[in-house]
XYZ file of C-alpha atoms in Angstrom:
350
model
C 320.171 86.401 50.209
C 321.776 83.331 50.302
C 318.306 81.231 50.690
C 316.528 83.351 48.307
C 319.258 82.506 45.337
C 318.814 78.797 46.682
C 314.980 78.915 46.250
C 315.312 80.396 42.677
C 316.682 77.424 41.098
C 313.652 75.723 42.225
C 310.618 78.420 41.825
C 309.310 80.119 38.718
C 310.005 84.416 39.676
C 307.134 86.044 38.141
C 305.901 89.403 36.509
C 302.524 90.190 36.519
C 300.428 93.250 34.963
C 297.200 92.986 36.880
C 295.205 94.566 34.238
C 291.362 95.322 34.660
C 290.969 93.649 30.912
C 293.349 91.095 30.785
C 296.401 89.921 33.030
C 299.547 88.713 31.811
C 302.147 86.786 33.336
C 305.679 86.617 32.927
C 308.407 84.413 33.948
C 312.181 85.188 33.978
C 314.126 83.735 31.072
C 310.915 82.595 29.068
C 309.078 86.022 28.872
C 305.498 86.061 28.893
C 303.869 83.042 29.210
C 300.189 83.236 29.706
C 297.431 86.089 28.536
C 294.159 85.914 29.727
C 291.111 88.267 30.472
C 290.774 88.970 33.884
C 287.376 87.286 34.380
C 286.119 84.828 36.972
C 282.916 82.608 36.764
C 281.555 81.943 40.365
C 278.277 80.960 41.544
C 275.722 83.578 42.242
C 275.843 85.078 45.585
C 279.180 83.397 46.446
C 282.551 83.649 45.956
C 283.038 79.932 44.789
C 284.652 79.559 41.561
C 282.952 77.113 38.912
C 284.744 73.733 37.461
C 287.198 73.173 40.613
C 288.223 76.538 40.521
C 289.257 76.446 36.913
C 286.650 78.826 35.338
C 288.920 81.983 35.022
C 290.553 83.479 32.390
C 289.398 83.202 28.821
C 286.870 80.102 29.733
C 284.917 82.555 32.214
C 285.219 85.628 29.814
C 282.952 83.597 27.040
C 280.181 83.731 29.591
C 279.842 87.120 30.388
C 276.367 87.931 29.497
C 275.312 84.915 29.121
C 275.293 83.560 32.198
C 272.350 81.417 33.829
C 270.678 82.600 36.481
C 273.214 80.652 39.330
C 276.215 81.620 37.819
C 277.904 84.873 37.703
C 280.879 85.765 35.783
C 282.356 88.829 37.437
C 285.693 90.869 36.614
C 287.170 91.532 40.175
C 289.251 94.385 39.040
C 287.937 98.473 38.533
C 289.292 100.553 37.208
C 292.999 99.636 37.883
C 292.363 97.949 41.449
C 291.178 95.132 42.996
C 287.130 95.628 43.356
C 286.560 91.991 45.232
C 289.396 91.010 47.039
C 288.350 87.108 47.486
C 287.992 86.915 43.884
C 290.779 88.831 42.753
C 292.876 86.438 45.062
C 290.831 82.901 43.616
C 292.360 84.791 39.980
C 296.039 85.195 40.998
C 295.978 81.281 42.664
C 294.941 79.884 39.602
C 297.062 81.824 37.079
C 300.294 81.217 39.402
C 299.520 77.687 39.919
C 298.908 77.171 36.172
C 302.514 78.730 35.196
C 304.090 77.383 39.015
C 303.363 73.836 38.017
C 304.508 71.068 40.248
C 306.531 73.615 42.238
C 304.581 74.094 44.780
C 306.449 73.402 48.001
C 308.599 76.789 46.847
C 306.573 79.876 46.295
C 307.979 82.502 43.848
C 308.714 85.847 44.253
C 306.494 87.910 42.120
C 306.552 91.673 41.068
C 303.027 93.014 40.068
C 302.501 96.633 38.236
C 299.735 98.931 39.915
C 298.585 102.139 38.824
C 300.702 105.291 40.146
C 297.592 106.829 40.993
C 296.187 104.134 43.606
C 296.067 104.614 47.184
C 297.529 102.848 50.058
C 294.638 100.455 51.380
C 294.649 99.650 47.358
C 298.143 98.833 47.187
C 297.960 96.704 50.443
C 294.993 94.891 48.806
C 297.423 93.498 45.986
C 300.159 92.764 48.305
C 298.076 90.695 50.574
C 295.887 89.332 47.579
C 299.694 88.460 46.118
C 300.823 86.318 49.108
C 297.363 84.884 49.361
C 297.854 83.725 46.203
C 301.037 81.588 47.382
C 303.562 84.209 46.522
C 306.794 84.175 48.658
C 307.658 87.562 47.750
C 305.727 90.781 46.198
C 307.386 93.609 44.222
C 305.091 96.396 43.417
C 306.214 98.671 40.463
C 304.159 101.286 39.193
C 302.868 101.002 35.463
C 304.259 103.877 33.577
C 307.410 102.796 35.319
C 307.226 99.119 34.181
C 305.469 99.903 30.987
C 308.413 102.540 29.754
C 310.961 99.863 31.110
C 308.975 97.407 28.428
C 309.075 99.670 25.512
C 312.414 100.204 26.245
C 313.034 104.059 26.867
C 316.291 105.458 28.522
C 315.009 105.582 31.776
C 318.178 105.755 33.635
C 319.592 108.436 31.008
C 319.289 112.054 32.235
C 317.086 112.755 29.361
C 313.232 113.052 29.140
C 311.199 110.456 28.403
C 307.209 110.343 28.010
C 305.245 107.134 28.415
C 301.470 107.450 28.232
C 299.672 104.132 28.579
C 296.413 103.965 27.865
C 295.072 100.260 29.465
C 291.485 98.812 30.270
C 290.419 100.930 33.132
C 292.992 103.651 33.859
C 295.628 105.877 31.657
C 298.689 106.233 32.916
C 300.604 109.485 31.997
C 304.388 109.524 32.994
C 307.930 111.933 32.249
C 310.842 109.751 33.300
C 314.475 111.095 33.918
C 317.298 109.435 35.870
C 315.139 105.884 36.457
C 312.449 107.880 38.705
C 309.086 109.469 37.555
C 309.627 113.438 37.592
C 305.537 114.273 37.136
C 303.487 111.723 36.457
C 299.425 111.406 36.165
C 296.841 108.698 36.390
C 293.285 109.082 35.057
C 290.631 106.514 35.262
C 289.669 107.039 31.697
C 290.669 104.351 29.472
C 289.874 101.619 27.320
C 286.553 100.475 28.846
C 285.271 104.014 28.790
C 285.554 103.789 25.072
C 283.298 100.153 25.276
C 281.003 102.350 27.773
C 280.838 105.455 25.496
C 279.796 103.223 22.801
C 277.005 101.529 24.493
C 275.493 104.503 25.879
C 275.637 105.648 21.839
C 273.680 103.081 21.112
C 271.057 103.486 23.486
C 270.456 107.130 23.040
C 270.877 107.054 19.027
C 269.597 103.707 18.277
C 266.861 102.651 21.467
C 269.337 99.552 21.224
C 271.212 97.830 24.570
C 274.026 96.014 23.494
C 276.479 93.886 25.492
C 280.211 94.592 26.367
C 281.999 92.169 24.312
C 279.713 93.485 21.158
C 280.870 97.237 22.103
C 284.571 96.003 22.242
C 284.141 94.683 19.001
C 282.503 97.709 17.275
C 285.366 99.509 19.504
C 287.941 97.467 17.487
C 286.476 97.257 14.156
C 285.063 100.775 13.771
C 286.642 102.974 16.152
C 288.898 105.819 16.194
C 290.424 108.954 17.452
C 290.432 111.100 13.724
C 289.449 110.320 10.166
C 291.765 107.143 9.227
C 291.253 106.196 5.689
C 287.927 105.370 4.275
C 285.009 105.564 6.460
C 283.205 101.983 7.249
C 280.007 100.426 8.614
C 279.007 97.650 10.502
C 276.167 95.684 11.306
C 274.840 95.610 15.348
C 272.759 93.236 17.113
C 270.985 93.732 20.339
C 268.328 94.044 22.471
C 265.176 96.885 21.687
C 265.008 99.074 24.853
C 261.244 99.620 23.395
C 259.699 96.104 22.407
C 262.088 94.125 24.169
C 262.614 91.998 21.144
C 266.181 90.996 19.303
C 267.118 93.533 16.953
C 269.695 95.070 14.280
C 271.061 98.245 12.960
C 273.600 99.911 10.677
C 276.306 101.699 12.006
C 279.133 103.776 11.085
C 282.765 104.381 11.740
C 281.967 108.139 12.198
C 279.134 108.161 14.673
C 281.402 105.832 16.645
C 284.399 108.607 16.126
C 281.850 111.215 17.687
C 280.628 108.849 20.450
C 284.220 108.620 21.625
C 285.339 112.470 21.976
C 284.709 112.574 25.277
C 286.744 109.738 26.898
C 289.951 110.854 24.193
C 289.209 114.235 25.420
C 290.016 113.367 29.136
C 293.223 111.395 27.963
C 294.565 114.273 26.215
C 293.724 116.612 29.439
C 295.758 114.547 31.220
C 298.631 114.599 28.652
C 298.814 118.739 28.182
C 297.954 118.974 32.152
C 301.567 116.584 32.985
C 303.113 118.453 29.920
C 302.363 121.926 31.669
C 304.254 120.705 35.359
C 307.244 119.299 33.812
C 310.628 121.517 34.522
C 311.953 123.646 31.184
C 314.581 121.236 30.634
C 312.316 118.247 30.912
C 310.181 119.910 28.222
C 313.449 121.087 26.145
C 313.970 116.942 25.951
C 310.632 116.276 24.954
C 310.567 118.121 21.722
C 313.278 115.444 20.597
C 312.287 112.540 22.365
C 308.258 112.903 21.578
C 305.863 111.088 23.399
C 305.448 107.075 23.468
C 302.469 105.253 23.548
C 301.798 101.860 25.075
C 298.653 99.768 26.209
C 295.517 98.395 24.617
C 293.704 101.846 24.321
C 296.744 103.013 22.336
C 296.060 100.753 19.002
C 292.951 102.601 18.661
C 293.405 104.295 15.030
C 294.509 107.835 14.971
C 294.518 108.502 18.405
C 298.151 109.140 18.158
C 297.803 111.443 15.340
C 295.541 113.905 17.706
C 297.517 113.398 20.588
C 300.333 115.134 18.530
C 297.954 117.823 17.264
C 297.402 118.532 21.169
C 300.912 118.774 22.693
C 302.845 119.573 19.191
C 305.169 116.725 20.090
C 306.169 113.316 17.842
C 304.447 110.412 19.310
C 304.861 106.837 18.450
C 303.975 103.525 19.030
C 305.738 100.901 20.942
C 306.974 98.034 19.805
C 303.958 95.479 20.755
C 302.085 97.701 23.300
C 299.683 95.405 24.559
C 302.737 93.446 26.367
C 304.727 96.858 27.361
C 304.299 96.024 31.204
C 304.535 92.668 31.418
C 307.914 92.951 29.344
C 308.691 95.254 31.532
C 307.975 93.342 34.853
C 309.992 90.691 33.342
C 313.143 93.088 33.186
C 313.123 93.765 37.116
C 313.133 90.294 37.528
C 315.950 89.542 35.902
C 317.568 92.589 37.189
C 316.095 92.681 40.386
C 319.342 93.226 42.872
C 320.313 95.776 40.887
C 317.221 97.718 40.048
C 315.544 97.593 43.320
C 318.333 100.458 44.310
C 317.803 102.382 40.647
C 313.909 102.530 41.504
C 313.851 102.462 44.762
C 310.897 104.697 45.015
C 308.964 102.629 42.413
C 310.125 98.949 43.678
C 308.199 98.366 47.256
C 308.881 94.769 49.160
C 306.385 94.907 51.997
């Protein structure tokens, strides 16, 4: 203990939210301190990592789909879990030597949020991808925990509260009571199902393929959950599926609303479904407390408003819910003594 208190005044403790969009690191007593896409660039057929290892992040995102025919730029993480291991690993080195610094000779002790619904080889894959990665020490945490920690819900207070997350590839559906998860669900429905739904719309509607980064930004601009003020259009560029040839069409805010039912229809499922195994008292709290909503997928407009048509409860917004778990990583570690007993069952060293 002793050593470890030593080593803190000269490493960096981390938080990480190993998102399958974007990861976000933390540091304790500076909060968050980088936000990038998880994206790496590496040369075809390899797992070596362009410009000395430096193409990751935000450089590396810029080239998907537009890559040469040598370079690939590949995003190691599926729906909530590592999908290339060697990759994922080349990712975590760079972002914790880029916040580390000149710190090197001491490795920090890092706590990562994983999906609740992830199995044990995927866990181990973080851990080991984690100390790969030149961490001294991992923490795994699950998200709903970390992400209710971050928008700052009673979670030690016996009284209900309901985080649903809604990130890049899974949705994370959580009651909390006396700092453990009493039911809790994980979906992998999310965010890029939305992206997905939308360019599968556009092929069947439109003959059009269009590229990920263009769907996220139709996603952004024109999409939602319910009828949200005026309805809008915007104009879409892509490929012909027919001719082959570079081509553009008119879309609108509704078609996109329709195109989207089915991924918000599995994300509400998995609300009501959590909502139906919670204990009568749980449920008595709930009716107060509401429902609170964190993650990317959350700012998409009005999907709050139907989420509360579905389960009859209040549901807001967190404060900043892109950050939720991150902030919330960065909590444990500067609580970490004393939480790792509170969440024992949520906290892992391995």
């Amino acid at each position: 203990m002793f050593f470890d208190s030593m080593l803190g005044w000269f490493s960096l403790d981390m938080g990480i939210d190993l998102g399958t969009c974007n990861t976000l690191v933390c540091v304790r007593g500076q909060g968050i301190v980088l936000n990038e896409p998880s994206v790496v660039a590496v040369k075809k057929g390899t797992n070596i990592v362009l410009h000395n290892g430096n193409a990751v992040g935000l450089v590396a995102k810029e080239m998907l789909g537009k890559t040469p025919g040598n370079i690939t730029a590949v995003r190691p993480l599926k729906d909530g879990v590592i999908s290339d291991f060697e990759i994922t690993e080349a990712m975590l080195t760079y972002f914790i030597r880029r916040v580390h610094g000149r710190r090197r000779f001491v490795r920090p002790r890092v706590v990562i949020a994983i999906p609740s619904g992830i199995t044990a080889v995927e866990k181990q894959a973080v851990f080991h991808s984690a100390l790969q990665a030149e961490a001294r020490r991992v923490y795994l945490v699950s998200e709903p925990m970390a992400s209710a920690i971050g928008a700052g819900l009673p979670i030690r207070e016996p009284t209900a509260s309901m985080i649903v997350d809604i990130g890049g590839g899974t949705t994370e559906v959580a009651i909390i009571s006396l700092g453990d998860m009493a039911v809790s669900e994980s979906i992998r429905t999310a965010g890029d199902n939305f992206d997905e739904a939308i360019v599968n719309h556009m092929k069947k509607t439109y003959n059009l393929m269009i590229g990920e980064q263009f769907s996220e930004r139709i996603k952004i601009e024109l999409g939602s959950a319910s009828a949200v003020g005026p309805e809008t259009t915007m104009e879409v560029r892509g490929r012909d599926m027919i001719s082959g040839l570079p081509r553009k069409c008119i879309i609108t805010s509704e078609e996109i609303r329709e195109a989207l039912l089915e991924p918000i229809g599995k994300i509400i499922d998995a609300v009501t479904h959590t909502l139906e195994r919670a204990e009568p008292e749980l449920a008595a709290d709930l009716v107060e407390t509401g429902i609170t909503m964190a993650g990317g997928g959350s700012l998409l407009r009005g999907i709050d408003k139907v989420i509360s048509q579905a389960t009859g409860l209040p549901v807001r917004l967190a404060e900043d819910p892109l950050t939720c778990v991150a902030r919330g990583t960065n909590v444990l570690l500067e609580n970490l003594e004393e939480l790792k007993e509170a969440l024992e069952s949520d906290v892992d060293e391995m």
